[in-house]
CSV table of N, CA and C in Angstrom, one decimal:
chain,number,residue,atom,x,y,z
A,1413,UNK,N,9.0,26.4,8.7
A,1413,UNK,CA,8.8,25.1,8.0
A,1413,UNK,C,7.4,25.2,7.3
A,1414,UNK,N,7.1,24.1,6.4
A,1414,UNK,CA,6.0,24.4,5.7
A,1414,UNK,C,5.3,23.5,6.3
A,1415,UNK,N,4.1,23.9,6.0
A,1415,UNK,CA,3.0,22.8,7.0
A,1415,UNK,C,2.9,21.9,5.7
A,1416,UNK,N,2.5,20.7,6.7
A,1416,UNK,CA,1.6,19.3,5.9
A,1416,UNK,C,2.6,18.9,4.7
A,1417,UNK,N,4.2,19.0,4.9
A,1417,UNK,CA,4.9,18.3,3.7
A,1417,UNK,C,5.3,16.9,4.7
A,1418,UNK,N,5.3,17.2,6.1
A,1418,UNK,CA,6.6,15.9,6.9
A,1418,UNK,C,5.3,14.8,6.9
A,1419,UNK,N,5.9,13.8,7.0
A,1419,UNK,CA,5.1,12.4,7.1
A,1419,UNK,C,4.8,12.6,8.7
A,1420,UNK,N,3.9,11.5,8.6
A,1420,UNK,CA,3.7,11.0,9.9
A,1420,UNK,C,4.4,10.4,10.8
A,1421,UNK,N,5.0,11.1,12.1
A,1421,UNK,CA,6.7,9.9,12.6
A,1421,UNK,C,5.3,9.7,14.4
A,1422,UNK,N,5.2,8.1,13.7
A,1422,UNK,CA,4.3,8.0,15.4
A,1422,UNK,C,5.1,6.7,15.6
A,1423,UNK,N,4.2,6.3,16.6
A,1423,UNK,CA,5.0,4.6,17.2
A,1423,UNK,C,4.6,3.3,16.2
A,1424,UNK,N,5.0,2.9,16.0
A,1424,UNK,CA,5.1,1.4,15.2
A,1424,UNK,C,5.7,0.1,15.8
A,1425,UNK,N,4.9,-0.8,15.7
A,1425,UNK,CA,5.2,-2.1,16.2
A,1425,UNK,C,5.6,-2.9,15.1
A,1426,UNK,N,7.2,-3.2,15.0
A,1426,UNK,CA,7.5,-4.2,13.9
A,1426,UNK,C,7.6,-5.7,14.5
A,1427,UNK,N,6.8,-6.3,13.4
A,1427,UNK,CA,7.2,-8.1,13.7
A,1427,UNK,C,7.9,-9.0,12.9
A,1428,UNK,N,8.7,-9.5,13.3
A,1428,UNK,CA,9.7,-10.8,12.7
A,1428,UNK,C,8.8,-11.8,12.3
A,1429,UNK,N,8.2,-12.1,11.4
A,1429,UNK,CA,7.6,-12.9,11.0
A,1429,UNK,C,8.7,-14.3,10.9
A,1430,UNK,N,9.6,-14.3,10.4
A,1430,UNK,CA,10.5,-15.6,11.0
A,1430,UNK,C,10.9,-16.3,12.7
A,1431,UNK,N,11.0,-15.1,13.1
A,1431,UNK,CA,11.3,-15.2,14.7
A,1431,UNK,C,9.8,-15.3,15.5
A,1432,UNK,N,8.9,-14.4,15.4
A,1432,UNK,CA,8.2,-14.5,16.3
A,1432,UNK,C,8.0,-13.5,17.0
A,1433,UNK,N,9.5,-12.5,16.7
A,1433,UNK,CA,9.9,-11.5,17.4
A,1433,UNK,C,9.8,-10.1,17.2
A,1434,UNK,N,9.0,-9.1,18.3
A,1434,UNK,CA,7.8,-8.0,18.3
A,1434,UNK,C,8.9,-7.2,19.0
A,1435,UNK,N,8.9,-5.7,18.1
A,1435,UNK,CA,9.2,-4.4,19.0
A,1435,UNK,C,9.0,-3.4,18.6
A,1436,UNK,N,8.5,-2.6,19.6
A,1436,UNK,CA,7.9,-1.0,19.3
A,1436,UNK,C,9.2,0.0,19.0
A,1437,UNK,N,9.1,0.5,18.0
A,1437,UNK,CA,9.7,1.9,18.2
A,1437,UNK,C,8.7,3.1,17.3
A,1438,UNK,N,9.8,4.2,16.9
A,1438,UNK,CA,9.1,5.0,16.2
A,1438,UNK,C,9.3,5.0,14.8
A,1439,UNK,N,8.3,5.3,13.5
A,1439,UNK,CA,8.9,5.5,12.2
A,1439,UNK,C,7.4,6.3,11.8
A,1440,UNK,N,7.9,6.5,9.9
A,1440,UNK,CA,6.8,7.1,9.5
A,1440,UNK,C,6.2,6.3,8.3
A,1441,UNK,N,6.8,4.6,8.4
A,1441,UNK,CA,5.9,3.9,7.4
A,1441,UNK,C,4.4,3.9,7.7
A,1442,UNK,N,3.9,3.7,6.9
A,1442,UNK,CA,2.0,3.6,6.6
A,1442,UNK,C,1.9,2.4,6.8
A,1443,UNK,N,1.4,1.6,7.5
A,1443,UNK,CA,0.3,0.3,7.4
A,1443,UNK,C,-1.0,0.5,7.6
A,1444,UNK,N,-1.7,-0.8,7.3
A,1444,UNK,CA,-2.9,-1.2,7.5
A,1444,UNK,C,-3.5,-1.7,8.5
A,1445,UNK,N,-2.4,-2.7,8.8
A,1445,UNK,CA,-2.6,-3.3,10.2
A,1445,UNK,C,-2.4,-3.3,11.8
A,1446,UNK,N,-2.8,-3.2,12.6
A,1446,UNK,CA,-2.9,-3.1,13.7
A,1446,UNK,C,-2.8,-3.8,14.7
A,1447,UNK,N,-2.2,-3.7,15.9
A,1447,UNK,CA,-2.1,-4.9,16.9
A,1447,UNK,C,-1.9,-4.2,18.5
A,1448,UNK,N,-2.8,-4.6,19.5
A,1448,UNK,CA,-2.6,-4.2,20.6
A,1448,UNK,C,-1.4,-5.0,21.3
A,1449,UNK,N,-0.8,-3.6,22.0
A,1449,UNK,CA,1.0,-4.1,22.4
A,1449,UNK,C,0.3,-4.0,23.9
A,1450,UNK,N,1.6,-4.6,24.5
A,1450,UNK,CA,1.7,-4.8,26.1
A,1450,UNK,C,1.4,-4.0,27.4
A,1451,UNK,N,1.1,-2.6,26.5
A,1451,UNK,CA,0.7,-1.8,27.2
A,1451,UNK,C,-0.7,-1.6,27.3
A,1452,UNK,N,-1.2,-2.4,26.7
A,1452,UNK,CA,-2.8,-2.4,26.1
A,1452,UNK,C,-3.0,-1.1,25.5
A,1453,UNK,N,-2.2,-0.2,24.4
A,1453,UNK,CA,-2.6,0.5,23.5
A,1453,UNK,C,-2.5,-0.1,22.5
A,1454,UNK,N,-3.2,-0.1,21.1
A,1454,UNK,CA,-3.4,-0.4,19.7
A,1454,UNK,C,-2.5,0.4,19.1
A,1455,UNK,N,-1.3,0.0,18.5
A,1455,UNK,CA,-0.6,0.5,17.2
A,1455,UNK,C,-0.2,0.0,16.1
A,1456,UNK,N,0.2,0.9,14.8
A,1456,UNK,CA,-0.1,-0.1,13.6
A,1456,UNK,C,1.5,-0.9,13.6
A,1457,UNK,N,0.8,-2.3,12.8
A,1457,UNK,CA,2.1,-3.2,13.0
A,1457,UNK,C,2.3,-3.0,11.2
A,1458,UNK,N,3.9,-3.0,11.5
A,1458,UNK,CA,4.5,-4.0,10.3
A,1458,UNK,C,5.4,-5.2,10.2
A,1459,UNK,N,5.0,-5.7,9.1
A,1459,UNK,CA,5.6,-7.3,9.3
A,1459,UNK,C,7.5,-7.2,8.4
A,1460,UNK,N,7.9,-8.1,9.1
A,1460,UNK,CA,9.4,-7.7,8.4
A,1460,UNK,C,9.8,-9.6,8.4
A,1461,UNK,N,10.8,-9.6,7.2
A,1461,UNK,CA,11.0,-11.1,7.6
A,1461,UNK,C,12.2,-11.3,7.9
A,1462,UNK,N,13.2,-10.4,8.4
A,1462,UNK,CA,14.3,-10.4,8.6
A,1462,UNK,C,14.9,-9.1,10.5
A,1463,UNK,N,15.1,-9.4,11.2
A,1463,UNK,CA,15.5,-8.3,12.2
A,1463,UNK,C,16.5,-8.8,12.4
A,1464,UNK,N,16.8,-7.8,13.8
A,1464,UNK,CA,18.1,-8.6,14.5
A,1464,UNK,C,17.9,-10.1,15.0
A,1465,UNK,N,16.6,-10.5,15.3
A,1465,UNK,CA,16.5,-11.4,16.5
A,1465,UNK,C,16.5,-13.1,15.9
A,1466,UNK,N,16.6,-12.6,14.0
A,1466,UNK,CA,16.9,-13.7,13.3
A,1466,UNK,C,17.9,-14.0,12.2
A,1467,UNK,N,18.2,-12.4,11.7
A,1467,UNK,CA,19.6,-12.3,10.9
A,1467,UNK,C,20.5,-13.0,11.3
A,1468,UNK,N,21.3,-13.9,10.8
A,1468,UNK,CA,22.8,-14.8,11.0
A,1468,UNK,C,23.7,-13.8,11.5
A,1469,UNK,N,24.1,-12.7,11.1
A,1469,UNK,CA,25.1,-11.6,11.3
A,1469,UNK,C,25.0,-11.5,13.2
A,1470,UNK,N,23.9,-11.3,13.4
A,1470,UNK,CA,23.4,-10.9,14.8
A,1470,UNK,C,23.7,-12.2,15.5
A,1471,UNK,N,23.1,-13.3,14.8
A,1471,UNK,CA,22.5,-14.3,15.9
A,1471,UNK,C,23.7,-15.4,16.0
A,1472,UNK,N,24.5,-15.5,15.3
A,1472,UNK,CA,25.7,-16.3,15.2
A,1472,UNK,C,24.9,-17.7,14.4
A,1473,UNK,N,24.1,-18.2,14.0
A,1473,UNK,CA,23.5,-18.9,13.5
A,1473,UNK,C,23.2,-18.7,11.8
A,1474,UNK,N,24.0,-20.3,11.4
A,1474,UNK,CA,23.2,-20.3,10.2
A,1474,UNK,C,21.9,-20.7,10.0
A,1475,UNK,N,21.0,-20.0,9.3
A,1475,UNK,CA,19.8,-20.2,9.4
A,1475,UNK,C,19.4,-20.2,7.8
A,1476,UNK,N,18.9,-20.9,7.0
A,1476,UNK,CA,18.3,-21.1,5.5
A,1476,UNK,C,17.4,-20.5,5.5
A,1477,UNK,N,17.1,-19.5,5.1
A,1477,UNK,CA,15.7,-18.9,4.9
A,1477,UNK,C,15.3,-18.8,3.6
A,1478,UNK,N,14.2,-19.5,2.8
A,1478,UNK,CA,14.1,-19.3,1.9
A,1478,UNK,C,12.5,-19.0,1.5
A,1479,UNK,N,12.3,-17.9,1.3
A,1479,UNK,CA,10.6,-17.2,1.9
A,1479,UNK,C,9.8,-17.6,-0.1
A,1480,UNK,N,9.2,-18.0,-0.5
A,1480,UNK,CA,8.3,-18.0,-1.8
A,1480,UNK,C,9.2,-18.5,-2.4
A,1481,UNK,N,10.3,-19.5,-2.5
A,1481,UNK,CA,11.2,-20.5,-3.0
A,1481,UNK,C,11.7,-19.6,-4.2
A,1482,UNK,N,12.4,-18.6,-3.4
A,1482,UNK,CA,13.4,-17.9,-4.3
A,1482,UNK,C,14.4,-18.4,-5.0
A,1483,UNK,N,14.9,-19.0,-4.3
A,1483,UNK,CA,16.2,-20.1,-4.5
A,1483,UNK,C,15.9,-20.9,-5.6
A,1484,UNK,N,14.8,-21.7,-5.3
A,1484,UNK,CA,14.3,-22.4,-6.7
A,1484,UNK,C,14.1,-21.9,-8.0
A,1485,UNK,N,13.7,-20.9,-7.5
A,1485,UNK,CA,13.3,-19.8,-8.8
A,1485,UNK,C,14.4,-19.3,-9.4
A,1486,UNK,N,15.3,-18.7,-8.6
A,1486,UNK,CA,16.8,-18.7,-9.2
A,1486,UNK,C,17.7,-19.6,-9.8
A,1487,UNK,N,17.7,-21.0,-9.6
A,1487,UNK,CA,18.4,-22.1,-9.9
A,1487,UNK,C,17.6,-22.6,-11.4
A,1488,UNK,N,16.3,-22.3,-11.5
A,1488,UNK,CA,15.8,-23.1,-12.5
A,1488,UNK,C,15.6,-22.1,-13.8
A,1489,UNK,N,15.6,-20.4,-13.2
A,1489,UNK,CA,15.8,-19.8,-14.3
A,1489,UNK,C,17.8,-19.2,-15.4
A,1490,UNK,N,18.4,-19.6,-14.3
A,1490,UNK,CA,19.7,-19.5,-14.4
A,1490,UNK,C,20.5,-20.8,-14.6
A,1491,UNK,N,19.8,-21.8,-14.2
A,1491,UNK,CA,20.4,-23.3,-14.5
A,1491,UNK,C,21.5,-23.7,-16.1
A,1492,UNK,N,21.7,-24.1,-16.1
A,1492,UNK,CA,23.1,-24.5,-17.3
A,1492,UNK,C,21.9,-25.9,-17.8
A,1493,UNK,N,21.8,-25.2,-19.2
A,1493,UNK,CA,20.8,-26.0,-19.9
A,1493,UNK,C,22.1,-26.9,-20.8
């Protein structure tokens, strides 16, 4: 194998910024941000606005999510003038 082509695959903490809801696994996105997990080590976080623990598919709930008023912005640029 060639050196220094693979990314970085370490531990990552993703957050549901809708839910509230935190979980470690592994990947090799880059962030900035950082957040001490349960174990009292520091790993970098990324924010997601969608997981299992709030997706409808998963959760059996309908839930409206409408993040920077997409919806709006769609309705008023596609609206029937």
């Amino acid at each position: 194998m060639k050196a220094d082509i693979h990314p970085n695959y370490r531990d990552v903490v993703f957050y549901d910024t809708s839910s509230e809801f935190k979980f470690l696994t592994k990947s090799t996105i880059e962030t900035s941000e950082t957040i001490t997990w349960e174990d009292g080590n520091e790993y970098p976080l990324f924010k997601v606005e969608v997981s299992s623990q709030s997706h409808p598919f998963y959760t059996g709930k309908k839930m409206m999510l409408d993040t920077a008023g997409r919806v709006e912005k769609f309705n008023r640029r596609y609206a029937k003038k």
